[in-house]
GROMACS .gro file of C-alpha atoms in nm:
model
  176
    1UNK     CA    1   5.810  11.321  14.060
    2UNK     CA    2   5.561  11.526  13.861
    3UNK     CA    3   5.337  11.567  14.163
    4UNK     CA    4   5.631  11.678  14.375
    5UNK     CA    5   5.729  11.939  14.112
    6UNK     CA    6   5.370  12.071  14.100
    7UNK     CA    7   5.366  12.097  14.477
    8UNK     CA    8   5.690  12.302  14.475
    9UNK     CA    9   5.551  12.531  14.205
   10UNK     CA   10   5.233  12.587  14.411
   11UNK     CA   11   5.446  12.656  14.718
   12UNK     CA   12   5.648  12.925  14.528
   13UNK     CA   13   5.328  13.072  14.385
   14UNK     CA   14   5.184  13.098  14.731
   15UNK     CA   15   5.495  13.271  14.862
   16UNK     CA   16   5.497  13.512  14.566
   17UNK     CA   17   5.127  13.598  14.615
   18UNK     CA   18   5.182  13.649  14.984
   19UNK     CA   19   5.483  13.876  14.913
   20UNK     CA   20   5.276  14.069  14.654
   21UNK     CA   21   4.983  14.125  14.894
   22UNK     CA   22   5.220  14.268  15.156
   23UNK     CA   23   5.317  14.549  14.914
   24UNK     CA   24   5.130  14.877  14.915
   25UNK     CA   25   4.926  14.964  14.602
   26UNK     CA   26   5.171  15.239  14.501
   27UNK     CA   27   5.467  14.998  14.531
   28UNK     CA   28   5.275  14.739  14.327
   29UNK     CA   29   5.221  14.998  14.051
   30UNK     CA   30   5.590  15.084  14.048
   31UNK     CA   31   5.685  14.715  14.030
   32UNK     CA   32   5.443  14.658  13.739
   33UNK     CA   33   5.583  14.963  13.561
   34UNK     CA   34   5.938  14.841  13.619
   35UNK     CA   35   5.842  14.495  13.485
   36UNK     CA   36   5.695  14.653  13.170
   37UNK     CA   37   6.010  14.858  13.108
   38UNK     CA   38   6.228  14.554  13.172
   39UNK     CA   39   6.028  14.348  12.920
   40UNK     CA   40   6.054  14.629  12.665
   41UNK     CA   41   6.429  14.653  12.725
   42UNK     CA   42   6.473  14.277  12.684
   43UNK     CA   43   6.261  14.278  12.368
   44UNK     CA   44   6.451  14.574  12.220
   45UNK     CA   45   6.808  14.465  12.298
   46UNK     CA   46   6.754  14.092  12.290
   47UNK     CA   47   6.527  14.053  11.986
   48UNK     CA   48   6.467  14.370  11.782
   49UNK     CA   49   6.822  14.507  11.754
   50UNK     CA   50   6.984  14.172  11.661
   51UNK     CA   51   6.717  14.125  11.393
   52UNK     CA   52   6.780  14.476  11.257
   53UNK     CA   53   7.156  14.417  11.248
   54UNK     CA   54   7.111  14.081  11.075
   55UNK     CA   55   6.884  14.246  10.818
   56UNK     CA   56   7.142  14.519  10.749
   57UNK     CA   57   7.420  14.262  10.710
   58UNK     CA   58   7.204  14.059  10.472
   59UNK     CA   59   7.128  14.370  10.264
   60UNK     CA   60   7.499  14.457  10.248
   61UNK     CA   61   7.586  14.102  10.139
   62UNK     CA   62   7.311  14.118   9.875
   63UNK     CA   63   7.444  14.448   9.738
   64UNK     CA   64   7.797  14.306   9.726
   65UNK     CA   65   7.679  13.993   9.549
   66UNK     CA   66   7.478  14.199   9.299
   67UNK     CA   67   7.788  14.408   9.224
   68UNK     CA   68   7.992  14.090   9.179
   69UNK     CA   69   7.725  13.951   8.947
   70UNK     CA   70   7.728  14.272   8.741
   71UNK     CA   71   8.107  14.253   8.713
   72UNK     CA   72   8.095  13.886   8.610
   73UNK     CA   73   7.827  13.952   8.347
   74UNK     CA   74   8.026  14.243   8.201
   75UNK     CA   75   8.347  14.042   8.204
   76UNK     CA   76   8.172  13.748   8.040
   77UNK     CA   77   8.042  13.974   7.765
   78UNK     CA   78   8.391  14.112   7.706
   79UNK     CA   79   8.541  13.762   7.695
   80UNK     CA   80   8.274  13.643   7.452
   81UNK     CA   81   8.332  13.947   7.233
   82UNK     CA   82   8.707  13.881   7.229
   83UNK     CA   83   8.655  13.511   7.159
   84UNK     CA   84   8.423  13.578   6.870
   85UNK     CA   85   8.692  13.791   6.712
   86UNK     CA   86   8.459  14.085   6.682
   87UNK     CA   87   8.660  14.401   6.648
   88UNK     CA   88   8.640  14.638   6.940
   89UNK     CA   89   8.473  14.965   6.871
   90UNK     CA   90   8.738  15.228   6.898
   91UNK     CA   91   8.701  15.598   6.934
   92UNK     CA   92   8.829  15.830   6.667
   93UNK     CA   93   9.209  15.844   6.652
   94UNK     CA   94   9.396  16.140   6.796
   95UNK     CA   95   9.574  16.366   6.551
   96UNK     CA   96   9.926  16.496   6.613
   97UNK     CA   97   9.813  16.845   6.711
   98UNK     CA   98   9.558  16.708   6.963
   99UNK     CA   99   9.801  16.469   7.130
  100UNK     CA  100   9.946  16.708   7.389
  101UNK     CA  101   9.603  16.818   7.519
  102UNK     CA  102   9.469  16.464   7.512
  103UNK     CA  103   9.764  16.337   7.720
  104UNK     CA  104   9.714  16.615   7.975
  105UNK     CA  105   9.338  16.553   8.009
  106UNK     CA  106   9.366  16.175   8.020
  107UNK     CA  107   9.648  16.174   8.274
  108UNK     CA  108   9.447  16.408   8.498
  109UNK     CA  109   9.141  16.184   8.460
  110UNK     CA  110   9.344  15.885   8.579
  111UNK     CA  111   9.504  16.077   8.870
  112UNK     CA  112   9.851  16.071   8.717
  113UNK     CA  113  10.077  16.370   8.769
  114UNK     CA  114  10.289  16.441   8.462
  115UNK     CA  115  10.642  16.548   8.562
  116UNK     CA  116  10.761  16.623   8.212
  117UNK     CA  117  10.590  16.641   7.874
  118UNK     CA  118  10.843  16.693   7.597
  119UNK     CA  119  10.783  16.686   7.220
  120UNK     CA  120  11.036  16.486   7.016
  121UNK     CA  121  10.986  16.514   6.639
  122UNK     CA  122  10.637  16.371   6.579
  123UNK     CA  123  10.630  16.190   6.914
  124UNK     CA  124  10.576  16.302   7.270
  125UNK     CA  125  10.784  16.191   7.568
  126UNK     CA  126  10.608  16.172   7.907
  127UNK     CA  127  10.758  16.122   8.255
  128UNK     CA  128  10.564  16.033   8.572
  129UNK     CA  129  10.770  16.045   8.894
  130UNK     CA  130  10.520  15.834   9.087
  131UNK     CA  131  10.214  15.664   8.942
  132UNK     CA  132   9.966  15.414   9.079
  133UNK     CA  133  10.015  15.101   8.868
  134UNK     CA  134   9.642  15.041   8.816
  135UNK     CA  135   9.590  15.403   8.712
  136UNK     CA  136   9.884  15.375   8.471
  137UNK     CA  137   9.731  15.066   8.310
  138UNK     CA  138   9.397  15.245   8.273
  139UNK     CA  139   9.581  15.542   8.120
  140UNK     CA  140   9.758  15.315   7.869
  141UNK     CA  141   9.426  15.150   7.782
  142UNK     CA  142   9.275  15.494   7.718
  143UNK     CA  143   9.567  15.572   7.487
  144UNK     CA  144   9.511  15.247   7.301
  145UNK     CA  145   9.139  15.323   7.275
  146UNK     CA  146   9.219  15.645   7.086
  147UNK     CA  147   9.482  15.465   6.873
  148UNK     CA  148   9.779  15.644   7.029
  149UNK     CA  149  10.088  15.436   6.951
  150UNK     CA  150  10.322  15.357   7.237
  151UNK     CA  151  10.674  15.355   7.094
  152UNK     CA  152  10.874  15.303   7.414
  153UNK     CA  153  10.814  15.276   7.785
  154UNK     CA  154  11.065  15.257   8.071
  155UNK     CA  155  10.913  15.168   8.410
  156UNK     CA  156  11.088  15.128   8.746
  157UNK     CA  157  10.945  15.020   9.078
  158UNK     CA  158  10.842  15.296   9.315
  159UNK     CA  159  10.897  15.337   9.686
  160UNK     CA  160  10.561  15.188   9.789
  161UNK     CA  161  10.370  14.877   9.684
  162UNK     CA  162  10.153  14.943   9.378
  163UNK     CA  163  10.347  15.257   9.283
  164UNK     CA  164  10.581  15.279   8.984
  165UNK     CA  165  10.804  15.540   8.826
  166UNK     CA  166  10.764  15.595   8.454
  167UNK     CA  167  11.103  15.724   8.347
  168UNK     CA  168  10.999  15.750   7.984
  169UNK     CA  169  10.682  15.691   7.789
  170UNK     CA  170  10.713  15.781   7.424
  171UNK     CA  171  10.387  15.800   7.229
  172UNK     CA  172  10.285  15.900   6.877
  173UNK     CA  173   9.946  16.003   6.744
  174UNK     CA  174   9.764  15.734   6.546
  175UNK     CA  175   9.623  15.976   6.290
  176UNK     CA  176   9.822  16.250   6.126
   0.00000   0.00000   0.00000
């Protein structure tokens, strides 16, 4: 069987050599050149590009995993701080005369559009027609950070998922 296979290979080699010798030198050069370009093409699209794409995907996965690790480490630190009962460091409280400006700046920072801002005695009443729920929570956390007291809040669901209407948010400055 092996001898028969070798004989067939020699027969094909002989035919190929005979075919090659029948070609003119210029045609042989063109065929060699075409073979080189074909090998380069196969190497580029069959080996190099898939390796490059796999490397890019691996780098993207690594960056995502590093970001996840950073988030987990930060969250773990926050949880440990809360468990230990250590008081959170808070910024200086807002005074009554700074409250209006602080609300305007903080709502703009959190991409919340204030529809109405109305003083009521020592408090301030705020209305947001449409607010992203996550942005609203971040806004409320910023208020808490500066010791702004939330006296009342009336929230209704908005027209889209993740959007709410704040009909009334009544806040009071923590420091007078």
